[in-house]
PDB file of C-alpha atoms in Angstrom:
ATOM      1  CA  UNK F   1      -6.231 206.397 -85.590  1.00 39.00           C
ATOM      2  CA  UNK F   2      -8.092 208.206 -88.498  1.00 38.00           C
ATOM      3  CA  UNK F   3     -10.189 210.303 -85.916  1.00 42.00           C
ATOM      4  CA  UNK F   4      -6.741 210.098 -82.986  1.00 48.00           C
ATOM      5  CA  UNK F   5      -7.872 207.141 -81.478  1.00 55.00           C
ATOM      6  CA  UNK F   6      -9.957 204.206 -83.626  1.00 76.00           C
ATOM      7  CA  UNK F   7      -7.513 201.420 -85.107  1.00 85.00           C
ATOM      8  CA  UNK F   8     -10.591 200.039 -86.877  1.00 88.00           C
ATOM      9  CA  UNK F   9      -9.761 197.710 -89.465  1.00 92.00           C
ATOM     10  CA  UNK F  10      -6.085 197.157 -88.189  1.00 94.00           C
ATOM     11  CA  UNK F  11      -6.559 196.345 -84.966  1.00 94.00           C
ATOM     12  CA  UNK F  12      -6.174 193.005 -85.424  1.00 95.00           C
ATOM     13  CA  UNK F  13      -3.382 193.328 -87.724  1.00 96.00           C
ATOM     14  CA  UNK F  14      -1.565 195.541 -84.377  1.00 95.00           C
ATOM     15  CA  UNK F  15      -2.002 192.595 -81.928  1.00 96.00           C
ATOM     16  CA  UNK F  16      -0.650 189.791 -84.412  1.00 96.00           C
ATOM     17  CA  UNK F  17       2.158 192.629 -85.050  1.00 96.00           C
ATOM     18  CA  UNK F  18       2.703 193.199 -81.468  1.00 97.00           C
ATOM     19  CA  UNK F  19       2.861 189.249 -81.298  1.00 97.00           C
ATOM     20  CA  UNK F  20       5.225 188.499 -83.984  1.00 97.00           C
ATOM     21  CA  UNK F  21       7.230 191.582 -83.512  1.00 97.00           C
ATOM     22  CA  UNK F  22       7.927 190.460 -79.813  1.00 97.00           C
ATOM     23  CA  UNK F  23       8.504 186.615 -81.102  1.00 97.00           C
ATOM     24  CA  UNK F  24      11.483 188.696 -83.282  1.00 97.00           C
ATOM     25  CA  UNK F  25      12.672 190.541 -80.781  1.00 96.00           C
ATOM     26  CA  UNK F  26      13.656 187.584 -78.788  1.00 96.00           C
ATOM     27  CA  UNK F  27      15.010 185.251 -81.561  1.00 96.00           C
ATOM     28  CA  UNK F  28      16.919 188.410 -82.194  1.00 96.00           C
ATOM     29  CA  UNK F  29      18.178 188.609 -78.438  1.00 96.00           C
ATOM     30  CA  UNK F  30      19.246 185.363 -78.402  1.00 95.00           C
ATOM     31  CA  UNK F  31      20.693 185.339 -82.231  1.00 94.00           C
ATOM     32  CA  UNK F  32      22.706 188.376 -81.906  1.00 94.00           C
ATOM     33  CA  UNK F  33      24.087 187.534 -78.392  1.00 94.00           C
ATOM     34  CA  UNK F  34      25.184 184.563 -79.307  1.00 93.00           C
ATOM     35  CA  UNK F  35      27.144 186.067 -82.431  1.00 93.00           C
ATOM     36  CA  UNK F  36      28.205 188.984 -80.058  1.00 94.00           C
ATOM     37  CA  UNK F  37      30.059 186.654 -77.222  1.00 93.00           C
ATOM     38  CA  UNK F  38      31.874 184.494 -80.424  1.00 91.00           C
ATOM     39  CA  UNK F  39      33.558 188.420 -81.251  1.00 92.00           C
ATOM     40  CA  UNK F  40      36.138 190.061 -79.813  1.00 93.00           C
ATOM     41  CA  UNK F  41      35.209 192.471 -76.610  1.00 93.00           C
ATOM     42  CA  UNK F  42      34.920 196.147 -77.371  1.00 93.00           C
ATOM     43  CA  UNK F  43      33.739 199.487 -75.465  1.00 93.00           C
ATOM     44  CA  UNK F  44      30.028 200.441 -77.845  1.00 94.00           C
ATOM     45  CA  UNK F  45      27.237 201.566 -75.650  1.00 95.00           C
ATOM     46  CA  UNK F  46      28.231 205.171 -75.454  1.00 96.00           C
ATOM     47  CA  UNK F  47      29.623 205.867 -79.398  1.00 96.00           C
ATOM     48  CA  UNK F  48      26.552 203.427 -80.572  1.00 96.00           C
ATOM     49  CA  UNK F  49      23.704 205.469 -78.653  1.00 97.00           C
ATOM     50  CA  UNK F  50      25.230 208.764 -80.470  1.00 97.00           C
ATOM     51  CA  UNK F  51      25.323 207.117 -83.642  1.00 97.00           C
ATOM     52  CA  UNK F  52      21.605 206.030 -82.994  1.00 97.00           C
ATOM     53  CA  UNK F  53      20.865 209.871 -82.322  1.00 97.00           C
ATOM     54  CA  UNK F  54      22.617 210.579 -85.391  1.00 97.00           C
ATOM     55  CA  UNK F  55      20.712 208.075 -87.248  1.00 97.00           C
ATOM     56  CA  UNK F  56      17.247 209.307 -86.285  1.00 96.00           C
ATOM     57  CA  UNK F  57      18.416 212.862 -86.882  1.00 96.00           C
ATOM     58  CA  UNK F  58      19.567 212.026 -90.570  1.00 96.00           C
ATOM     59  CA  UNK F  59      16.390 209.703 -91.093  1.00 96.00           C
ATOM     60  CA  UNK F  60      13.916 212.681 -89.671  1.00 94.00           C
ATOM     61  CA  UNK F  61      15.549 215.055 -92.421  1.00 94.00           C
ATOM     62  CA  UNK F  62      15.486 212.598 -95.332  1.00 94.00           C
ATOM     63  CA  UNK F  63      11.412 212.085 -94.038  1.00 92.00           C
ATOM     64  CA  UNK F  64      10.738 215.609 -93.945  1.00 88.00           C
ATOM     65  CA  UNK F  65       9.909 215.760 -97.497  1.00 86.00           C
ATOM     66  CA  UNK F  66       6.504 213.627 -96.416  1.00 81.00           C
ATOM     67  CA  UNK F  67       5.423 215.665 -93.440  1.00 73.00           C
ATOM     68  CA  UNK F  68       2.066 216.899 -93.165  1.00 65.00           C
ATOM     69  CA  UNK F  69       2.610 220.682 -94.025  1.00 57.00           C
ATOM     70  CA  UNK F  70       4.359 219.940 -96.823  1.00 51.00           C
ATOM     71  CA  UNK F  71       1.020 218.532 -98.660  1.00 52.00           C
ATOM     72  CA  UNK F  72      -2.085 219.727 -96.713  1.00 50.00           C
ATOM     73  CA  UNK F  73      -1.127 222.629 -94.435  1.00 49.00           C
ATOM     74  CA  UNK F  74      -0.772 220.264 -91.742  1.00 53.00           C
ATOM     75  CA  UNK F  75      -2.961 217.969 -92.233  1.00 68.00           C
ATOM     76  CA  UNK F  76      -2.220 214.085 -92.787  1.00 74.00           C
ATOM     77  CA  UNK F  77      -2.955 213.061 -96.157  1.00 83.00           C
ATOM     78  CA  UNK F  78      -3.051 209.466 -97.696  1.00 89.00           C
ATOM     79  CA  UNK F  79      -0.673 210.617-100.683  1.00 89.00           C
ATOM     80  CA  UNK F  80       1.845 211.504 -98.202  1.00 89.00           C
ATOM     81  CA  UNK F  81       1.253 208.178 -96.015  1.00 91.00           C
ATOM     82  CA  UNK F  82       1.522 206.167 -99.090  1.00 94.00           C
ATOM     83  CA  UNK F  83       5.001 207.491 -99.654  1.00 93.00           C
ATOM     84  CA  UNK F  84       6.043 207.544 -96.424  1.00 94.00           C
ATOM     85  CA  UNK F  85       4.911 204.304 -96.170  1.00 94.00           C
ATOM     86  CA  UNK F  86       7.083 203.339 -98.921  1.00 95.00           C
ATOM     87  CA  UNK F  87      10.293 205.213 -98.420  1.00 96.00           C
ATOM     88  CA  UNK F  88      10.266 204.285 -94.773  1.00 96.00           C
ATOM     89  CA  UNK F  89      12.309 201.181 -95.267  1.00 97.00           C
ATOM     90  CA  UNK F  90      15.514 202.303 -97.326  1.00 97.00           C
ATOM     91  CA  UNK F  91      15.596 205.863 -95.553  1.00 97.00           C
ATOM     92  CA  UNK F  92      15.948 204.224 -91.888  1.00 97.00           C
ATOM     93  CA  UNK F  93      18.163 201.314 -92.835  1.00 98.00           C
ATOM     94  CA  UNK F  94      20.137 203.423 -94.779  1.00 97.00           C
ATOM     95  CA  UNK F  95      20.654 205.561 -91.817  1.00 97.00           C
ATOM     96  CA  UNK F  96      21.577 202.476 -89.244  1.00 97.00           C
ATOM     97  CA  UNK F  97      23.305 201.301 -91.492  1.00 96.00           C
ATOM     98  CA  UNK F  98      25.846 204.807 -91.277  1.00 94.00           C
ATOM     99  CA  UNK F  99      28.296 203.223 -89.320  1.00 93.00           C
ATOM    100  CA  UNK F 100      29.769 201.519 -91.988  1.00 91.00           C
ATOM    101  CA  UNK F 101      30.666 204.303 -94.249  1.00 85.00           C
ATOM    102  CA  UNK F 102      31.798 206.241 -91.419  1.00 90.00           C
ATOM    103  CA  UNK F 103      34.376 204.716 -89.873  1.00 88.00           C
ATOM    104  CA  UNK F 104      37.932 202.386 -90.885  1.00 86.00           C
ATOM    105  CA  UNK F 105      37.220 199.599 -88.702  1.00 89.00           C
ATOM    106  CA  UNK F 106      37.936 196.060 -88.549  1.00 91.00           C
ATOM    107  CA  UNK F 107      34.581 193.839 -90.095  1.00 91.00           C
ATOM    108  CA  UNK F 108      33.743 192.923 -86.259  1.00 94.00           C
ATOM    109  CA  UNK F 109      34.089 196.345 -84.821  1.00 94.00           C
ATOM    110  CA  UNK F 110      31.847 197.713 -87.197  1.00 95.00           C
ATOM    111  CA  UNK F 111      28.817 195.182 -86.940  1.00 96.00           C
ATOM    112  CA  UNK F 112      28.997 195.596 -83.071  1.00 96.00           C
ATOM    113  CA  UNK F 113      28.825 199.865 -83.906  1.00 96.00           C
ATOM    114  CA  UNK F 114      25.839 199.101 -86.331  1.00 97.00           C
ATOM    115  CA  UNK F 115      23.895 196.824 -84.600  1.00 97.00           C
ATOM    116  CA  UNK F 116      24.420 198.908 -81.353  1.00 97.00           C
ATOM    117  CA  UNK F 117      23.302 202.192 -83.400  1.00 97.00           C
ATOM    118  CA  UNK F 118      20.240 200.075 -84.228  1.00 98.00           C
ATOM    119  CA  UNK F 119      19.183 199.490 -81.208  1.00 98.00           C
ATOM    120  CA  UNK F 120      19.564 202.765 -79.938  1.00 98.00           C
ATOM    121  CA  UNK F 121      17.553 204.066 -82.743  1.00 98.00           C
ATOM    122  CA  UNK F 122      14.856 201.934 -82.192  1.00 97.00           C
ATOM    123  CA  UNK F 123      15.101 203.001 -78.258  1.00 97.00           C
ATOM    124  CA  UNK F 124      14.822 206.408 -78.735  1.00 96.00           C
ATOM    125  CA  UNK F 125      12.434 206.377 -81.637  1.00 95.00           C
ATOM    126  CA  UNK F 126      10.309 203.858 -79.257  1.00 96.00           C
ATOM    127  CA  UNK F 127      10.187 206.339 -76.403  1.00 95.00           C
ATOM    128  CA  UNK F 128       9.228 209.420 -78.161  1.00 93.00           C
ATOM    129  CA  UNK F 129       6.735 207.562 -80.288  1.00 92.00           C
ATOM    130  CA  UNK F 130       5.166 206.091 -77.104  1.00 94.00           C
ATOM    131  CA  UNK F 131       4.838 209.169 -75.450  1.00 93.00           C
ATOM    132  CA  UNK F 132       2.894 210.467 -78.408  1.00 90.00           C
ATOM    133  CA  UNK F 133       0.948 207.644 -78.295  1.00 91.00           C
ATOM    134  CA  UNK F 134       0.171 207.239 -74.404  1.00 91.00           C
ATOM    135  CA  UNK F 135      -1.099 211.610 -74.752  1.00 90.00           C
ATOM    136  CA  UNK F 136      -3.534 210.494 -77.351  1.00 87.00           C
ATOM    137  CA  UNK F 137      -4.951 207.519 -76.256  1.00 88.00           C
ATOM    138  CA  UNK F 138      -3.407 204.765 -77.886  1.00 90.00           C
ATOM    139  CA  UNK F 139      -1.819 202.175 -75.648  1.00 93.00           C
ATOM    140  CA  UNK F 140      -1.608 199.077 -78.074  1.00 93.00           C
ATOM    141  CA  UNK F 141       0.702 200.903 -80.462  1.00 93.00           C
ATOM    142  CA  UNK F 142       2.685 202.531 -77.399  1.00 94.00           C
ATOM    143  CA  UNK F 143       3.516 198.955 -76.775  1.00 95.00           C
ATOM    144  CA  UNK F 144       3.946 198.059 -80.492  1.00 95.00           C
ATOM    145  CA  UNK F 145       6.380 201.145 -80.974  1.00 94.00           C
ATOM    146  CA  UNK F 146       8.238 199.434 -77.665  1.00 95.00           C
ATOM    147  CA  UNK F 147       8.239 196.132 -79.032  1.00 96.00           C
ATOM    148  CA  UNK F 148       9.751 197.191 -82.463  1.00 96.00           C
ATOM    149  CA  UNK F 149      13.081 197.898 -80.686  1.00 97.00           C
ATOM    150  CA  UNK F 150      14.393 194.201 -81.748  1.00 96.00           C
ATOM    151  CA  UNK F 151      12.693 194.214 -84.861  1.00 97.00           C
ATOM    152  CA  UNK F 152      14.892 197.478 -85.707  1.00 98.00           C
ATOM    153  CA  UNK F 153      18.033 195.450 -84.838  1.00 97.00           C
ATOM    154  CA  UNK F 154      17.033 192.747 -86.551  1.00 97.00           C
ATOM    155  CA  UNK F 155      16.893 194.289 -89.847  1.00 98.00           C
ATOM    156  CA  UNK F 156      20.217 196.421 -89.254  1.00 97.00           C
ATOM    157  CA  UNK F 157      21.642 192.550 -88.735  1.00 96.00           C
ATOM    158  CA  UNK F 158      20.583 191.547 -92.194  1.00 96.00           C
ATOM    159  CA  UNK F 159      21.990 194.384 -93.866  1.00 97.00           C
ATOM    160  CA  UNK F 160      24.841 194.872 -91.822  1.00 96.00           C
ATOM    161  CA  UNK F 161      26.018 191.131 -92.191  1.00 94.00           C
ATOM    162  CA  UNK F 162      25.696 191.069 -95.681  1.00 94.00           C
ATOM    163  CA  UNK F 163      27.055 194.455 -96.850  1.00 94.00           C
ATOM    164  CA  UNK F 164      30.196 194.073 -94.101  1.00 93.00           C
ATOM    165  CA  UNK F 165      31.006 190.292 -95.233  1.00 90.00           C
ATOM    166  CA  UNK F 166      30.283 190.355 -98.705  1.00 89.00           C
ATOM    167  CA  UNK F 167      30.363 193.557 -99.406  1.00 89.00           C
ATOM    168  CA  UNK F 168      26.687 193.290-100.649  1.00 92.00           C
ATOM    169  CA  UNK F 169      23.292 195.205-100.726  1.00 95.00           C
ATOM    170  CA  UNK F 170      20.895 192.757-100.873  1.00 96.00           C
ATOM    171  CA  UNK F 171      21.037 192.390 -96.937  1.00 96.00           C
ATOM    172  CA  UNK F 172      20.218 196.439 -97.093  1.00 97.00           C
ATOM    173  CA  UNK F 173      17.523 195.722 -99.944  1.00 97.00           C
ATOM    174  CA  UNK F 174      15.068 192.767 -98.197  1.00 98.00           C
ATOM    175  CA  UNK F 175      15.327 195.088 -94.907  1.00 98.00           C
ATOM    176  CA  UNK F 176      14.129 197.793 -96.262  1.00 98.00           C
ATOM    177  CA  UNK F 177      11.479 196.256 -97.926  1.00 98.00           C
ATOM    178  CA  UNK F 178      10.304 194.046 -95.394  1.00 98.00           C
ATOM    179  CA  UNK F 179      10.121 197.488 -93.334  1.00 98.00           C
ATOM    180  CA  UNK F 180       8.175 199.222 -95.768  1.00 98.00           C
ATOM    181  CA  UNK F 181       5.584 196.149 -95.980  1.00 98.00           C
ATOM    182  CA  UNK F 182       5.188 196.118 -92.266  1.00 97.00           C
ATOM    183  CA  UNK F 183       4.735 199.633 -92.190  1.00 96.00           C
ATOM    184  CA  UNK F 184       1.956 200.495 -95.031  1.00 96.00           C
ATOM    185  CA  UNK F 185      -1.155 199.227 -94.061  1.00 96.00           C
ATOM    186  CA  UNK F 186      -1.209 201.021 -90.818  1.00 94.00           C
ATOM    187  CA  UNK F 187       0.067 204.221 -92.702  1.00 93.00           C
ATOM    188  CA  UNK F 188      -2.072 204.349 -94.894  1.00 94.00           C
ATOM    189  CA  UNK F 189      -4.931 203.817 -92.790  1.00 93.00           C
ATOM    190  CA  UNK F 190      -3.795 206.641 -90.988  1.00 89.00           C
ATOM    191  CA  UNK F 191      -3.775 208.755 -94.389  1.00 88.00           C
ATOM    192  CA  UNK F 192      -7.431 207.671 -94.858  1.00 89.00           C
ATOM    193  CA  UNK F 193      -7.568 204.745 -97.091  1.00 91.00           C
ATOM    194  CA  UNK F 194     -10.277 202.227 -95.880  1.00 90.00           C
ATOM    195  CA  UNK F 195     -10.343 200.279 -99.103  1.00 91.00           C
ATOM    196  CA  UNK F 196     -10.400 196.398 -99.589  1.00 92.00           C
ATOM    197  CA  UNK F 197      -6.411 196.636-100.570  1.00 94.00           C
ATOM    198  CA  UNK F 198      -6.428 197.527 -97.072  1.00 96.00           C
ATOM    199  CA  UNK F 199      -6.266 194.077 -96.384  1.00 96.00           C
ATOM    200  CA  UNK F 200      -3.677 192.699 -98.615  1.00 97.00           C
ATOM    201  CA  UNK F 201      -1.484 195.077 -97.384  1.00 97.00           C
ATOM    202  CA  UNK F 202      -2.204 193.823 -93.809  1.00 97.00           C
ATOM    203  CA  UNK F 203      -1.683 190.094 -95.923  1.00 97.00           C
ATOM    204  CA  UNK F 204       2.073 191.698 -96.739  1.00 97.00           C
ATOM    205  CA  UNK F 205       2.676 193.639 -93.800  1.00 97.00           C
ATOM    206  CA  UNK F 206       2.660 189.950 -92.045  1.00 97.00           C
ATOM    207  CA  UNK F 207       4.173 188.131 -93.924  1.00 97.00           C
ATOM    208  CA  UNK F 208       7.145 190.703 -94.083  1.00 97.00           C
ATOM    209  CA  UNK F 209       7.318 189.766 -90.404  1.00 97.00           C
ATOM    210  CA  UNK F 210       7.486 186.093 -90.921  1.00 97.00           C
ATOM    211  CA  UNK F 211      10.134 186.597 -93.092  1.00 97.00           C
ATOM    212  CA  UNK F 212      12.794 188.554 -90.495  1.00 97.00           C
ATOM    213  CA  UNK F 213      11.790 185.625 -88.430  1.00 96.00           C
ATOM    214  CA  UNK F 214      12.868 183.634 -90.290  1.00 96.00           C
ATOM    215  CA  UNK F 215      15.817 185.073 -91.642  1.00 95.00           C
ATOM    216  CA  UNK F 216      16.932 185.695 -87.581  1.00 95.00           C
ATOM    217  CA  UNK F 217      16.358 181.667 -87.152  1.00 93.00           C
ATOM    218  CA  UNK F 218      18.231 181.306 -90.345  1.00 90.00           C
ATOM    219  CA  UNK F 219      21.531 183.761 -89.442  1.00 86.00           C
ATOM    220  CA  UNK F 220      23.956 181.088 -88.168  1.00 83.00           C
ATOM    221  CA  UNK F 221      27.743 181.854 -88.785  1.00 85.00           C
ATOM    222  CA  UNK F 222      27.719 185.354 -88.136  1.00 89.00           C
ATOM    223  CA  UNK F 223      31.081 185.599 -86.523  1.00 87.00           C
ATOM    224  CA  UNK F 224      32.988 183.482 -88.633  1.00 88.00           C
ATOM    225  CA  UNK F 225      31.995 185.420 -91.731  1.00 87.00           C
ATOM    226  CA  UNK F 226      32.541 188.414 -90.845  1.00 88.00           C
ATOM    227  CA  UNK F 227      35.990 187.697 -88.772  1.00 84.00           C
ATOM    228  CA  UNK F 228      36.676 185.444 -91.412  1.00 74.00           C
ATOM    229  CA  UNK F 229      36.739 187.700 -94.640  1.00 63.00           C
ATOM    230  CA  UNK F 230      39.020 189.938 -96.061  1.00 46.00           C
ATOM    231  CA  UNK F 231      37.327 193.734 -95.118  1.00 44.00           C
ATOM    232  CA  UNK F 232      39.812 195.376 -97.306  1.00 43.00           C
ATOM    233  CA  UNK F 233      37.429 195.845-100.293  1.00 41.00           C
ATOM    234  CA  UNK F 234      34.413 196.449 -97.999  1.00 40.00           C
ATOM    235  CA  UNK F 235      35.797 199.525 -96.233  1.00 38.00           C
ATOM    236  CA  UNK F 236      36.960 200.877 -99.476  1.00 39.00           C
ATOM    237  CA  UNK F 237      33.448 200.409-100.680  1.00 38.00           C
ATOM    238  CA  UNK F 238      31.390 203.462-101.266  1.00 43.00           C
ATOM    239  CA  UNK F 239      28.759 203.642 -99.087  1.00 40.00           C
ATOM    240  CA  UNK F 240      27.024 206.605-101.160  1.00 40.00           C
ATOM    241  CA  UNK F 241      26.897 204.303-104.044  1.00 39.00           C
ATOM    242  CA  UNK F 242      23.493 202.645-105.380  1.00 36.00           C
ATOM    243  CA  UNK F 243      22.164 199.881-104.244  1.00 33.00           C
TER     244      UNK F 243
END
């Protein structure tokens, strides 16, 4: 990808993504459907896909600061991947995650929003990506970009669940930083780095991905703690706050 088209050292660490970000994608099918059908029915397709365009349209702004022109007249630079690469996590989640802050909602009305509004993020982001992708000659992560769709609602569930139920960050926190770790090594391979940390970063990138696995297998309960709580405080709860 340094030179538009060679993956070179992360190749392999694409096809293992590709493989455990698919594996997610379906315990996170199967997870969230089940916790859907235990909720009450609602009407979400159409306000969820234009809360997913407002989510990539807020995320795109708060990533402009790392775009290309900004540090080399266009040209992609490794300081800029790096921090991409880093910020990645909490500026997407934080935008899925939207929903919450913007409407009065019962608990269950809002998870079903936010989850939706995940999944249409990762849609659209998937298709544009791909299409950039396809042009220049680089199928594998067309189909990695595709694959990530359930891996985006997967990480809007474990920040969603926690911060609507308990009224807690650390859901928002673990997301974003299993995103960022999944994210680096192929960023900053794109920026240029071919060091040996290279491949620790690949090391953490995966292992970031066995943990949402795990945490999917692991979320149980869903619908009874979040129909089963007092929402009160966590609508009152200021979503512009720190973490």
């Amino acid at each position: 990808m340094a030179g538009g088209l060679d993956l070179g050292v992360v190749k392999p660490y694409a096809y293992a993504a590709l493989l455990l970000v698919s594996l997610i994608g379906i315990l996170t099918y199967r997870r969230v459907k089940g916790e859907w059908e235990r909720l009450p029915p609602m009407s979400w397709k159409l306000i969820s896909f234009l809360l997913g365009l407002m989510a990539i349209l807020v995320a795109s702004l708060m990533e402009y600061p790392f775009s290309p022109s900004l540090f080399s007249s266009g040209r992609v630079s490794l300081i800029q991947m790096t921090l991409l690469g880093i910020f990645v996590g909490p500026i997407e989640e934080f935008s899925k995650l939207l929903p919450v802050k913007m409407f009065h909602e019962e608990g269950w009305v809002l998870w079903k929003k936010t989850l939706g509004t995940a999944f249409f993020f990762g849609l659209i982001e998937a298709v544009l990506y791909s299409i950039m992708l396809l042009i220049i000659g680089v199928p594998l992560m067309a189909l990695l970009r595709l694959a990530l769709v359930g891996f985006h609602v997967a990480l809007t569930s474990i920040a969603a669940t926690d911060l609507i139920a308990e009224g807690s960050w650390r859901g928002y926190l673990r997301a974003s930083v299993y995103h960022s770790l999944y994210d680096l090594p192929l960023l900053v391979y794109v920026g240029g780095y071919r060091g040996e940390g290279i491949y620790a970063l690949m090391v953490l990138g995966f292992l970031s991905l066995a943990a949402v696995a795990v945490e999917v297998l692991r979320s149980e309960g869903v619908a009874e703690r979040i129909l089963g709580k007092d929402e009160t405080p966590i609508l009152e709860f200021e979503f512009t706050s720190s973490p």
